[in-house]
Amino acid sequence: EEMRKDAPQAWNGTYKMSLEKRESLSKIQDTEAAKIKEDTAAFDKKVASFRATFQAIPAFAFDLKIEEAYNNLDKWDGKLEDIEKDAKELRELQDLFDLTPSEFKELKDCRSDLKMLKQVWDLDAHVQAQFEDWM
């Protein structure tokens, strides 16, 4: 009986304490969200620079030997995987703090270009092998 009488008062105290904690945590969350926004802006610049560098790779030129092209594609595939991993981690943080997740379209474009380059060099290797067989 006594516990039942004290319950509303205890509940009010607990509820008030939870509101105070939520308020103090919201300041920390806002600070972290601001840091994530800054990190996103810096990462956007990194991605833009990566894209520009990627577009200048030797595999886009036709004057390479096939082995050199494949080595170059493998190297850039590894670099792209690393930066895609960083992008995924940043998107997870954005999701955690209810921020709009970034798309990083340039990374998708790099992945698409890399796949197409691989197909071009595969075709080149096939054609050269076919010519060698004829001779």
mmCIF file of N, CA and C in Angstrom:
data_model
loop_
_atom_site.group_PDB
_atom_site.id
_atom_site.type_symbol
_atom_site.label_atom_id
_atom_site.label_comp_id
_atom_site.label_asym_id
_atom_site.label_seq_id
_atom_site.Cartn_x
_atom_site.Cartn_y
_atom_site.Cartn_z
ATOM 1 N N GLU A 1 0.840 -1.188 0.000
ATOM 2 C CA GLU A 1 0.000 0.000 0.000
ATOM 3 C C GLU A 1 0.888 1.255 0.000
ATOM 4 N N GLU A 2 1.882 1.262 0.851
ATOM 5 C CA GLU A 2 2.757 2.423 0.969
ATOM 6 C C GLU A 2 3.557 2.645 -0.316
ATOM 7 N N MET A 3 3.996 1.541 -0.934
ATOM 8 C CA MET A 3 4.756 1.635 -2.187
ATOM 9 C C MET A 3 3.884 2.217 -3.300
ATOM 10 N N ARG A 4 2.609 1.842 -3.278
ATOM 11 C CA ARG A 4 1.694 2.336 -4.287
ATOM 12 C C ARG A 4 1.481 3.839 -4.138
ATOM 13 N N LYS A 5 1.475 4.339 -2.934
ATOM 14 C CA LYS A 5 1.306 5.774 -2.710
ATOM 15 C C LYS A 5 2.549 6.551 -3.147
ATOM 16 N N ASP A 6 3.716 5.951 -2.949
ATOM 17 C CA ASP A 6 4.974 6.623 -3.307
ATOM 18 C C ASP A 6 5.311 6.518 -4.796
ATOM 19 N N ALA A 7 4.667 5.606 -5.484
ATOM 20 C CA ALA A 7 4.990 5.348 -6.888
ATOM 21 C C ALA A 7 4.834 6.582 -7.784
ATOM 22 N N PRO A 8 3.741 7.342 -7.728
ATOM 23 C CA PRO A 8 3.631 8.519 -8.612
ATOM 24 C C PRO A 8 4.745 9.543 -8.372
ATOM 25 N N GLN A 9 5.096 9.728 -7.108
ATOM 26 C CA GLN A 9 6.150 10.685 -6.786
ATOM 27 C C GLN A 9 7.498 10.175 -7.304
ATOM 28 N N ALA A 10 7.757 8.889 -7.131
ATOM 29 C CA ALA A 10 9.002 8.307 -7.634
ATOM 30 C C ALA A 10 9.049 8.384 -9.153
ATOM 31 N N TRP A 11 7.912 8.121 -9.787
ATOM 32 C CA TRP A 11 7.846 8.193 -11.246
ATOM 33 C C TRP A 11 8.130 9.608 -11.735
ATOM 34 N N ASN A 12 7.552 10.597 -11.093
ATOM 35 C CA ASN A 12 7.789 11.992 -11.476
ATOM 36 C C ASN A 12 9.260 12.356 -11.333
ATOM 37 N N GLY A 13 9.875 11.892 -10.260
ATOM 38 C CA GLY A 13 11.302 12.161 -10.053
ATOM 39 C C GLY A 13 12.154 11.506 -11.132
ATOM 40 N N THR A 14 11.826 10.268 -11.456
ATOM 41 C CA THR A 14 12.566 9.544 -12.499
ATOM 42 C C THR A 14 12.359 10.211 -13.851
ATOM 43 N N TYR A 15 11.134 10.601 -14.145
ATOM 44 C CA TYR A 15 10.828 11.251 -15.416
ATOM 45 C C TYR A 15 11.576 12.578 -15.539
ATOM 46 N N LYS A 16 11.598 13.353 -14.459
ATOM 47 C CA LYS A 16 12.302 14.634 -14.466
ATOM 48 C C LYS A 16 13.802 14.420 -14.683
ATOM 49 N N MET A 17 14.352 13.411 -14.031
ATOM 50 C CA MET A 17 15.770 13.116 -14.176
ATOM 51 C C MET A 17 16.090 12.698 -15.615
ATOM 52 N N SER A 18 15.197 11.920 -16.235
ATOM 53 C CA SER A 18 15.441 11.491 -17.616
ATOM 54 C C SER A 18 15.411 12.684 -18.567
ATOM 55 N N LEU A 19 14.527 13.646 -18.306
ATOM 56 C CA LEU A 19 14.489 14.850 -19.151
ATOM 57 C C LEU A 19 15.761 15.667 -19.010
ATOM 58 N N GLU A 20 16.264 15.773 -17.772
ATOM 59 C CA GLU A 20 17.511 16.504 -17.547
ATOM 60 C C GLU A 20 18.681 15.825 -18.250
ATOM 61 N N LYS A 21 18.744 14.506 -18.174
ATOM 62 C CA LYS A 21 19.828 13.763 -18.825
ATOM 63 C C LYS A 21 19.720 13.895 -20.345
ATOM 64 N N ARG A 22 18.495 13.811 -20.842
ATOM 65 C CA ARG A 22 18.292 13.944 -22.282
ATOM 66 C C ARG A 22 18.759 15.322 -22.750
ATOM 67 N N GLU A 23 18.465 16.348 -21.963
ATOM 68 C CA GLU A 23 18.883 17.700 -22.323
ATOM 69 C C GLU A 23 20.400 17.825 -22.323
ATOM 70 N N SER A 24 21.058 17.261 -21.318
ATOM 71 C CA SER A 24 22.518 17.351 -21.265
ATOM 72 C C SER A 24 23.155 16.519 -22.382
ATOM 73 N N LEU A 25 22.544 15.393 -22.713
ATOM 74 C CA LEU A 25 23.071 14.569 -23.799
ATOM 75 C C LEU A 25 22.831 15.200 -25.163
ATOM 76 N N SER A 26 21.757 15.954 -25.307
ATOM 77 C CA SER A 26 21.478 16.570 -26.611
ATOM 78 C C SER A 26 22.573 17.570 -26.982
ATOM 79 N N LYS A 27 23.148 18.230 -25.987
ATOM 80 C CA LYS A 27 24.251 19.155 -26.279
ATOM 81 C C LYS A 27 25.454 18.385 -26.818
ATOM 82 N N ILE A 28 25.742 17.243 -26.221
ATOM 83 C CA ILE A 28 26.855 16.409 -26.673
ATOM 84 C C ILE A 28 26.557 15.862 -28.065
ATOM 85 N N GLN A 29 25.315 15.425 -28.269
ATOM 86 C CA GLN A 29 24.927 14.910 -29.586
ATOM 87 C C GLN A 29 25.035 15.991 -30.656
ATOM 88 N N ASP A 30 24.618 17.194 -30.332
ATOM 89 C CA ASP A 30 24.710 18.296 -31.292
ATOM 90 C C ASP A 30 26.170 18.597 -31.636
ATOM 91 N N THR A 31 27.040 18.540 -30.631
ATOM 92 C CA THR A 31 28.464 18.765 -30.862
ATOM 93 C C THR A 31 29.033 17.687 -31.776
ATOM 94 N N GLU A 32 28.683 16.435 -31.501
ATOM 95 C CA GLU A 32 29.167 15.327 -32.331
ATOM 96 C C GLU A 32 28.596 15.416 -33.748
ATOM 97 N N ALA A 33 27.351 15.799 -33.873
ATOM 98 C CA ALA A 33 26.730 15.941 -35.193
ATOM 99 C C ALA A 33 27.448 17.032 -35.989
ATOM 100 N N ALA A 34 27.819 18.111 -35.325
ATOM 101 C CA ALA A 34 28.557 19.190 -35.999
ATOM 102 C C ALA A 34 29.924 18.688 -36.466
ATOM 103 N N LYS A 35 30.579 17.875 -35.649
ATOM 104 C CA LYS A 35 31.876 17.300 -36.042
ATOM 105 C C LYS A 35 31.708 16.391 -37.257
ATOM 106 N N ILE A 36 30.633 15.617 -37.269
ATOM 107 C CA ILE A 36 30.392 14.717 -38.398
ATOM 108 C C ILE A 36 30.128 15.515 -39.667
ATOM 109 N N LYS A 37 29.416 16.630 -39.532
ATOM 110 C CA LYS A 37 29.181 17.491 -40.698
ATOM 111 C C LYS A 37 30.500 18.052 -41.230
ATOM 112 N N GLU A 38 31.393 18.449 -40.328
ATOM 113 C CA GLU A 38 32.716 18.941 -40.743
ATOM 114 C C GLU A 38 33.514 17.834 -41.419
ATOM 115 N N ASP A 39 33.466 16.632 -40.817
ATOM 116 C CA ASP A 39 34.167 15.488 -41.408
ATOM 117 C C ASP A 39 33.613 15.168 -42.789
ATOM 118 N N THR A 40 32.308 15.306 -42.955
ATOM 119 C CA THR A 40 31.680 15.046 -44.245
ATOM 120 C C THR A 40 32.146 16.054 -45.292
ATOM 121 N N ALA A 41 32.232 17.306 -44.901
ATOM 122 C CA ALA A 41 32.700 18.339 -45.836
ATOM 123 C C ALA A 41 34.150 18.064 -46.252
ATOM 124 N N ALA A 42 34.982 17.679 -45.294
ATOM 125 C CA ALA A 42 36.376 17.358 -45.611
ATOM 126 C C ALA A 42 36.451 16.113 -46.495
ATOM 127 N N PHE A 43 35.610 15.136 -46.212
ATOM 128 C CA PHE A 43 35.617 13.908 -47.001
ATOM 129 C C PHE A 43 35.113 14.176 -48.419
ATOM 130 N N ASP A 44 34.149 15.088 -48.564
ATOM 131 C CA ASP A 44 33.677 15.480 -49.901
ATOM 132 C C ASP A 44 34.836 16.012 -50.738
ATOM 133 N N LYS A 45 35.690 16.823 -50.121
ATOM 134 C CA LYS A 45 36.853 17.362 -50.828
ATOM 135 C C LYS A 45 37.821 16.235 -51.193
ATOM 136 N N LYS A 46 38.006 15.299 -50.268
ATOM 137 C CA LYS A 46 38.888 14.158 -50.522
ATOM 138 C C LYS A 46 38.359 13.323 -51.688
ATOM 139 N N VAL A 47 37.057 13.115 -51.720
ATOM 140 C CA VAL A 47 36.437 12.330 -52.790
ATOM 141 C C VAL A 47 36.580 13.054 -54.130
ATOM 142 N N ALA A 48 36.383 14.357 -54.144
ATOM 143 C CA ALA A 48 36.520 15.132 -55.387
ATOM 144 C C ALA A 48 37.960 15.048 -55.905
ATOM 145 N N SER A 49 38.916 15.141 -55.002
ATOM 146 C CA SER A 49 40.317 15.026 -55.384
ATOM 147 C C SER A 49 40.627 13.615 -55.892
ATOM 148 N N PHE A 50 40.077 12.620 -55.210
ATOM 149 C CA PHE A 50 40.264 11.229 -55.633
ATOM 150 C C PHE A 50 39.720 11.027 -57.042
ATOM 151 N N ARG A 51 38.543 11.551 -57.299
ATOM 152 C CA ARG A 51 37.910 11.412 -58.616
ATOM 153 C C ARG A 51 38.770 12.048 -59.702
ATOM 154 N N ALA A 52 39.274 13.251 -59.426
ATOM 155 C CA ALA A 52 40.108 13.939 -60.415
ATOM 156 C C ALA A 52 41.388 13.150 -60.695
ATOM 157 N N THR A 53 41.994 12.625 -59.647
ATOM 158 C CA THR A 53 43.204 11.822 -59.811
ATOM 159 C C THR A 53 42.888 10.527 -60.556
ATOM 160 N N PHE A 54 41.767 9.918 -60.203
ATOM 161 C CA PHE A 54 41.359 8.669 -60.853
ATOM 162 C C PHE A 54 41.183 8.851 -62.356
ATOM 163 N N GLN A 55 40.583 9.961 -62.742
ATOM 164 C CA GLN A 55 40.312 10.189 -64.161
ATOM 165 C C GLN A 55 41.590 10.382 -64.979
ATOM 166 N N ALA A 56 42.711 10.578 -64.297
ATOM 167 C CA ALA A 56 43.984 10.755 -65.003
ATOM 168 C C ALA A 56 44.845 9.490 -64.982
ATOM 169 N N ILE A 57 44.305 8.353 -64.535
ATOM 170 C CA ILE A 57 45.130 7.143 -64.429
ATOM 171 C C ILE A 57 45.511 6.638 -65.820
ATOM 172 N N PRO A 58 46.657 5.984 -65.902
ATOM 173 C CA PRO A 58 47.141 5.505 -67.200
ATOM 174 C C PRO A 58 46.207 4.514 -67.895
ATOM 175 N N ALA A 59 45.370 3.805 -67.153
ATOM 176 C CA ALA A 59 44.483 2.813 -67.767
ATOM 177 C C ALA A 59 43.473 3.452 -68.722
ATOM 178 N N PHE A 60 43.278 4.754 -68.634
ATOM 179 C CA PHE A 60 42.394 5.443 -69.570
ATOM 180 C C PHE A 60 43.078 5.671 -70.920
ATOM 181 N N ALA A 61 44.398 5.527 -70.950
ATOM 182 C CA ALA A 61 45.143 5.702 -72.199
ATOM 183 C C ALA A 61 45.276 4.347 -72.894
ATOM 184 N N PHE A 62 45.394 4.386 -74.197
ATOM 185 C CA PHE A 62 45.454 3.133 -74.947
ATOM 186 C C PHE A 62 46.888 2.676 -75.197
ATOM 187 N N ASP A 63 47.864 3.490 -74.829
ATOM 188 C CA ASP A 63 49.250 3.159 -75.150
ATOM 189 C C ASP A 63 49.943 2.311 -74.076
ATOM 190 N N LEU A 64 49.194 1.650 -73.228
ATOM 191 C CA LEU A 64 49.753 0.765 -72.199
ATOM 192 C C LEU A 64 49.801 -0.663 -72.691
ATOM 193 N N LYS A 65 50.691 -1.418 -72.102
ATOM 194 C CA LYS A 65 50.648 -2.865 -72.315
ATOM 195 C C LYS A 65 49.533 -3.411 -71.436
ATOM 196 N N ILE A 66 49.002 -4.536 -71.837
ATOM 197 C CA ILE A 66 47.854 -5.101 -71.116
ATOM 198 C C ILE A 66 48.201 -5.384 -69.655
ATOM 199 N N GLU A 67 49.389 -5.937 -69.404
ATOM 200 C CA GLU A 67 49.780 -6.249 -68.028
ATOM 201 C C GLU A 67 49.855 -4.983 -67.173
ATOM 202 N N GLU A 68 50.392 -3.923 -67.764
ATOM 203 C CA GLU A 68 50.472 -2.646 -67.043
ATOM 204 C C GLU A 68 49.075 -2.117 -66.728
ATOM 205 N N ALA A 69 48.184 -2.250 -67.685
ATOM 206 C CA ALA A 69 46.813 -1.774 -67.482
ATOM 207 C C ALA A 69 46.140 -2.551 -66.353
ATOM 208 N N TYR A 70 46.274 -3.886 -66.378
ATOM 209 C CA TYR A 70 45.668 -4.699 -65.316
ATOM 210 C C TYR A 70 46.269 -4.373 -63.953
ATOM 211 N N ASN A 71 47.579 -4.195 -63.898
ATOM 212 C CA ASN A 71 48.216 -3.816 -62.624
ATOM 213 C C ASN A 71 47.689 -2.479 -62.126
ATOM 214 N N ASN A 72 47.530 -1.547 -63.066
ATOM 215 C CA ASN A 72 47.008 -0.233 -62.719
ATOM 216 C C ASN A 72 45.567 -0.335 -62.224
ATOM 217 N N LEU A 73 44.758 -1.141 -62.897
ATOM 218 C CA LEU A 73 43.365 -1.322 -62.476
ATOM 219 C C LEU A 73 43.285 -1.971 -61.099
ATOM 220 N N ASP A 74 44.134 -2.960 -60.851
ATOM 221 C CA ASP A 74 44.149 -3.612 -59.535
ATOM 222 C C ASP A 74 44.531 -2.629 -58.431
ATOM 223 N N LYS A 75 45.533 -1.820 -58.703
ATOM 224 C CA LYS A 75 45.982 -0.819 -57.721
ATOM 225 C C LYS A 75 44.846 0.149 -57.381
ATOM 226 N N TRP A 76 44.160 0.634 -58.405
ATOM 227 C CA TRP A 76 43.081 1.595 -58.182
ATOM 228 C C TRP A 76 41.838 0.953 -57.586
ATOM 229 N N ASP A 77 41.642 -0.330 -57.860
ATOM 230 C CA ASP A 77 40.537 -1.036 -57.219
ATOM 231 C C ASP A 77 40.753 -1.068 -55.703
ATOM 232 N N GLY A 78 41.977 -1.337 -55.285
ATOM 233 C CA GLY A 78 42.292 -1.335 -53.853
ATOM 234 C C GLY A 78 42.094 0.039 -53.226
ATOM 235 N N LYS A 79 42.561 1.070 -53.912
ATOM 236 C CA LYS A 79 42.384 2.433 -53.397
ATOM 237 C C LYS A 79 40.902 2.788 -53.291
ATOM 238 N N LEU A 80 40.144 2.394 -54.311
ATOM 239 C CA LEU A 80 38.715 2.694 -54.316
ATOM 240 C C LEU A 80 38.003 1.940 -53.197
ATOM 241 N N GLU A 81 38.376 0.705 -52.957
ATOM 242 C CA GLU A 81 37.781 -0.058 -51.856
ATOM 243 C C GLU A 81 38.039 0.627 -50.520
ATOM 244 N N ASP A 82 39.251 1.137 -50.338
ATOM 245 C CA ASP A 82 39.593 1.825 -49.083
ATOM 246 C C ASP A 82 38.725 3.060 -48.872
ATOM 247 N N ILE A 83 38.593 3.864 -49.905
ATOM 248 C CA ILE A 83 37.814 5.102 -49.747
ATOM 249 C C ILE A 83 36.321 4.795 -49.648
ATOM 250 N N GLU A 84 35.864 3.727 -50.299
ATOM 251 C CA GLU A 84 34.462 3.319 -50.154
ATOM 252 C C GLU A 84 34.182 2.844 -48.722
ATOM 253 N N LYS A 85 35.151 2.193 -48.117
ATOM 254 C CA LYS A 85 35.013 1.758 -46.720
ATOM 255 C C LYS A 85 34.892 2.985 -45.807
ATOM 256 N N ASP A 86 35.731 3.992 -46.050
ATOM 257 C CA ASP A 86 35.650 5.227 -45.266
ATOM 258 C C ASP A 86 34.288 5.899 -45.443
ATOM 259 N N ALA A 87 33.786 5.891 -46.671
ATOM 260 C CA ALA A 87 32.477 6.503 -46.957
ATOM 261 C C ALA A 87 31.371 5.756 -46.223
ATOM 262 N N LYS A 88 31.457 4.435 -46.198
ATOM 263 C CA LYS A 88 30.448 3.638 -45.502
ATOM 264 C C LYS A 88 30.450 3.956 -44.005
ATOM 265 N N GLU A 89 31.633 4.066 -43.410
ATOM 266 C CA GLU A 89 31.733 4.399 -41.989
ATOM 267 C C GLU A 89 31.146 5.782 -41.707
ATOM 268 N N LEU A 90 31.408 6.728 -42.585
ATOM 269 C CA LEU A 90 30.871 8.079 -42.409
ATOM 270 C C LEU A 90 29.346 8.073 -42.542
ATOM 271 N N ARG A 91 28.815 7.308 -43.489
ATOM 272 C CA ARG A 91 27.356 7.210 -43.640
ATOM 273 C C ARG A 91 26.719 6.573 -42.401
ATOM 274 N N GLU A 92 27.396 5.594 -41.806
ATOM 275 C CA GLU A 92 26.872 4.974 -40.592
ATOM 276 C C GLU A 92 26.811 5.988 -39.447
ATOM 277 N N LEU A 93 27.827 6.835 -39.339
ATOM 278 C CA LEU A 93 27.801 7.893 -38.322
ATOM 279 C C LEU A 93 26.687 8.892 -38.604
ATOM 280 N N GLN A 94 26.513 9.247 -39.860
ATOM 281 C CA GLN A 94 25.438 10.166 -40.222
ATOM 282 C C GLN A 94 24.086 9.571 -39.852
ATOM 283 N N ASP A 95 23.912 8.303 -40.107
ATOM 284 C CA ASP A 95 22.657 7.625 -39.770
ATOM 285 C C ASP A 95 22.462 7.587 -38.257
ATOM 286 N N LEU A 96 23.526 7.320 -37.527
ATOM 287 C CA LEU A 96 23.458 7.240 -36.069
ATOM 288 C C LEU A 96 23.012 8.565 -35.452
ATOM 289 N N PHE A 97 23.442 9.670 -36.035
ATOM 290 C CA PHE A 97 23.103 10.989 -35.496
ATOM 291 C C PHE A 97 21.966 11.658 -36.271
ATOM 292 N N ASP A 98 21.197 10.875 -36.998
ATOM 293 C CA ASP A 98 20.018 11.362 -37.737
ATOM 294 C C ASP A 98 20.350 12.492 -38.710
ATOM 295 N N LEU A 99 21.506 12.369 -39.350
ATOM 296 C CA LEU A 99 21.882 13.322 -40.386
ATOM 297 C C LEU A 99 21.566 12.691 -41.744
ATOM 298 N N THR A 100 21.397 13.522 -42.734
ATOM 299 C CA THR A 100 21.125 13.010 -44.074
ATOM 300 C C THR A 100 22.383 12.330 -44.608
ATOM 301 N N PRO A 101 22.274 11.040 -44.954
ATOM 302 C CA PRO A 101 23.466 10.334 -45.443
ATOM 303 C C PRO A 101 23.925 10.876 -46.790
ATOM 304 N N SER A 102 25.216 11.013 -46.955
ATOM 305 C CA SER A 102 25.794 11.489 -48.212
ATOM 306 C C SER A 102 25.865 10.347 -49.213
ATOM 307 N N GLU A 103 25.691 10.675 -50.470
ATOM 308 C CA GLU A 103 25.706 9.664 -51.524
ATOM 309 C C GLU A 103 27.110 9.410 -52.065
ATOM 310 N N PHE A 104 27.939 10.440 -52.109
ATOM 311 C CA PHE A 104 29.283 10.347 -52.674
ATOM 312 C C PHE A 104 29.215 9.762 -54.090
ATOM 313 N N LYS A 105 28.480 10.441 -54.946
ATOM 314 C CA LYS A 105 28.251 10.007 -56.323
ATOM 315 C C LYS A 105 29.560 9.789 -57.079
ATOM 316 N N GLU A 106 30.569 10.578 -56.762
ATOM 317 C CA GLU A 106 31.853 10.449 -57.456
ATOM 318 C C GLU A 106 32.455 9.060 -57.247
ATOM 319 N N LEU A 107 32.240 8.487 -56.056
ATOM 320 C CA LEU A 107 32.766 7.146 -55.799
ATOM 321 C C LEU A 107 32.026 6.108 -56.644
ATOM 322 N N LYS A 108 30.717 6.280 -56.775
ATOM 323 C CA LYS A 108 29.949 5.369 -57.628
ATOM 324 C C LYS A 108 30.406 5.506 -59.084
ATOM 325 N N ASP A 109 30.690 6.738 -59.500
ATOM 326 C CA ASP A 109 31.175 6.964 -60.859
ATOM 327 C C ASP A 109 32.535 6.299 -61.073
ATOM 328 N N CYS A 110 33.410 6.407 -60.076
ATOM 329 C CA CYS A 110 34.722 5.756 -60.172
ATOM 330 C C CYS A 110 34.569 4.238 -60.279
ATOM 331 N N ARG A 111 33.682 3.672 -59.471
ATOM 332 C CA ARG A 111 33.464 2.222 -59.513
ATOM 333 C C ARG A 111 32.936 1.807 -60.883
ATOM 334 N N SER A 112 31.993 2.566 -61.406
ATOM 335 C CA SER A 112 31.436 2.268 -62.726
ATOM 336 C C SER A 112 32.511 2.376 -63.801
ATOM 337 N N ASP A 113 33.306 3.435 -63.754
ATOM 338 C CA ASP A 113 34.384 3.624 -64.729
ATOM 339 C C ASP A 113 35.405 2.498 -64.642
ATOM 340 N N LEU A 114 35.716 2.079 -63.434
ATOM 341 C CA LEU A 114 36.691 1.008 -63.246
ATOM 342 C C LEU A 114 36.192 -0.305 -63.854
ATOM 343 N N LYS A 115 34.915 -0.582 -63.668
ATOM 344 C CA LYS A 115 34.334 -1.788 -64.269
ATOM 345 C C LYS A 115 34.375 -1.713 -65.792
ATOM 346 N N MET A 116 34.037 -0.541 -66.330
ATOM 347 C CA MET A 116 34.060 -0.397 -67.794
ATOM 348 C C MET A 116 35.483 -0.485 -68.336
ATOM 349 N N LEU A 117 36.441 0.096 -67.619
ATOM 350 C CA LEU A 117 37.836 -0.004 -68.045
ATOM 351 C C LEU A 117 38.291 -1.465 -68.068
ATOM 352 N N LYS A 118 37.885 -2.204 -67.055
ATOM 353 C CA LYS A 118 38.242 -3.631 -67.003
ATOM 354 C C LYS A 118 37.676 -4.346 -68.221
ATOM 355 N N GLN A 119 36.451 -4.040 -68.592
ATOM 356 C CA GLN A 119 35.839 -4.667 -69.767
ATOM 357 C C GLN A 119 36.578 -4.282 -71.051
ATOM 358 N N VAL A 120 36.976 -3.023 -71.142
ATOM 359 C CA VAL A 120 37.711 -2.559 -72.325
ATOM 360 C C VAL A 120 39.035 -3.304 -72.435
ATOM 361 N N TRP A 121 39.764 -3.400 -71.320
ATOM 362 C CA TRP A 121 41.060 -4.078 -71.360
ATOM 363 C C TRP A 121 40.899 -5.585 -71.562
ATOM 364 N N ASP A 122 39.821 -6.164 -71.051
ATOM 365 C CA ASP A 122 39.547 -7.576 -71.326
ATOM 366 C C ASP A 122 39.319 -7.787 -72.823
ATOM 367 N N LEU A 123 38.567 -6.893 -73.425
ATOM 368 C CA LEU A 123 38.307 -6.980 -74.857
ATOM 369 C C LEU A 123 39.605 -6.804 -75.641
ATOM 370 N N ASP A 124 40.415 -5.845 -75.234
ATOM 371 C CA ASP A 124 41.704 -5.614 -75.880
ATOM 372 C C ASP A 124 42.566 -6.885 -75.789
ATOM 373 N N ALA A 125 42.626 -7.489 -74.608
ATOM 374 C CA ALA A 125 43.417 -8.715 -74.429
ATOM 375 C C ALA A 125 42.879 -9.837 -75.308
ATOM 376 N N HIS A 126 41.569 -9.937 -75.389
ATOM 377 C CA HIS A 126 40.959 -10.981 -76.220
ATOM 378 C C HIS A 126 41.295 -10.773 -77.695
ATOM 379 N N VAL A 127 41.170 -9.547 -78.164
ATOM 380 C CA VAL A 127 41.459 -9.245 -79.568
ATOM 381 C C VAL A 127 42.928 -9.507 -79.873
ATOM 382 N N GLN A 128 43.817 -9.073 -78.995
ATOM 383 C CA GLN A 128 45.251 -9.300 -79.231
ATOM 384 C C GLN A 128 45.580 -10.785 -79.213
ATOM 385 N N ALA A 129 44.956 -11.534 -78.318
ATOM 386 C CA ALA A 129 45.180 -12.978 -78.281
ATOM 387 C C ALA A 129 44.669 -13.630 -79.562
ATOM 388 N N GLN A 130 43.557 -13.155 -80.052
ATOM 389 C CA GLN A 130 43.003 -13.696 -81.286
ATOM 390 C C GLN A 130 43.937 -13.429 -82.464
ATOM 391 N N PHE A 131 44.484 -12.224 -82.551
ATOM 392 C CA PHE A 131 45.436 -11.898 -83.623
ATOM 393 C C PHE A 131 46.686 -12.759 -83.515
ATOM 394 N N GLU A 132 47.173 -12.990 -82.298
ATOM 395 C CA GLU A 132 48.361 -13.817 -82.115
ATOM 396 C C GLU A 132 48.097 -15.257 -82.555
ATOM 397 N N ASP A 133 46.895 -15.751 -82.295
ATOM 398 C CA ASP A 133 46.550 -17.100 -82.736
ATOM 399 C C ASP A 133 46.522 -17.217 -84.253
ATOM 400 N N TRP A 134 46.110 -16.163 -84.926
ATOM 401 C CA TRP A 134 46.043 -16.185 -86.387
ATOM 402 C C TRP A 134 47.423 -16.163 -87.027
ATOM 403 N N MET A 135 48.371 -15.607 -86.305
ATOM 404 C CA MET A 135 49.697 -15.446 -86.902
ATOM 405 C C MET A 135 50.582 -16.566 -86.588
#
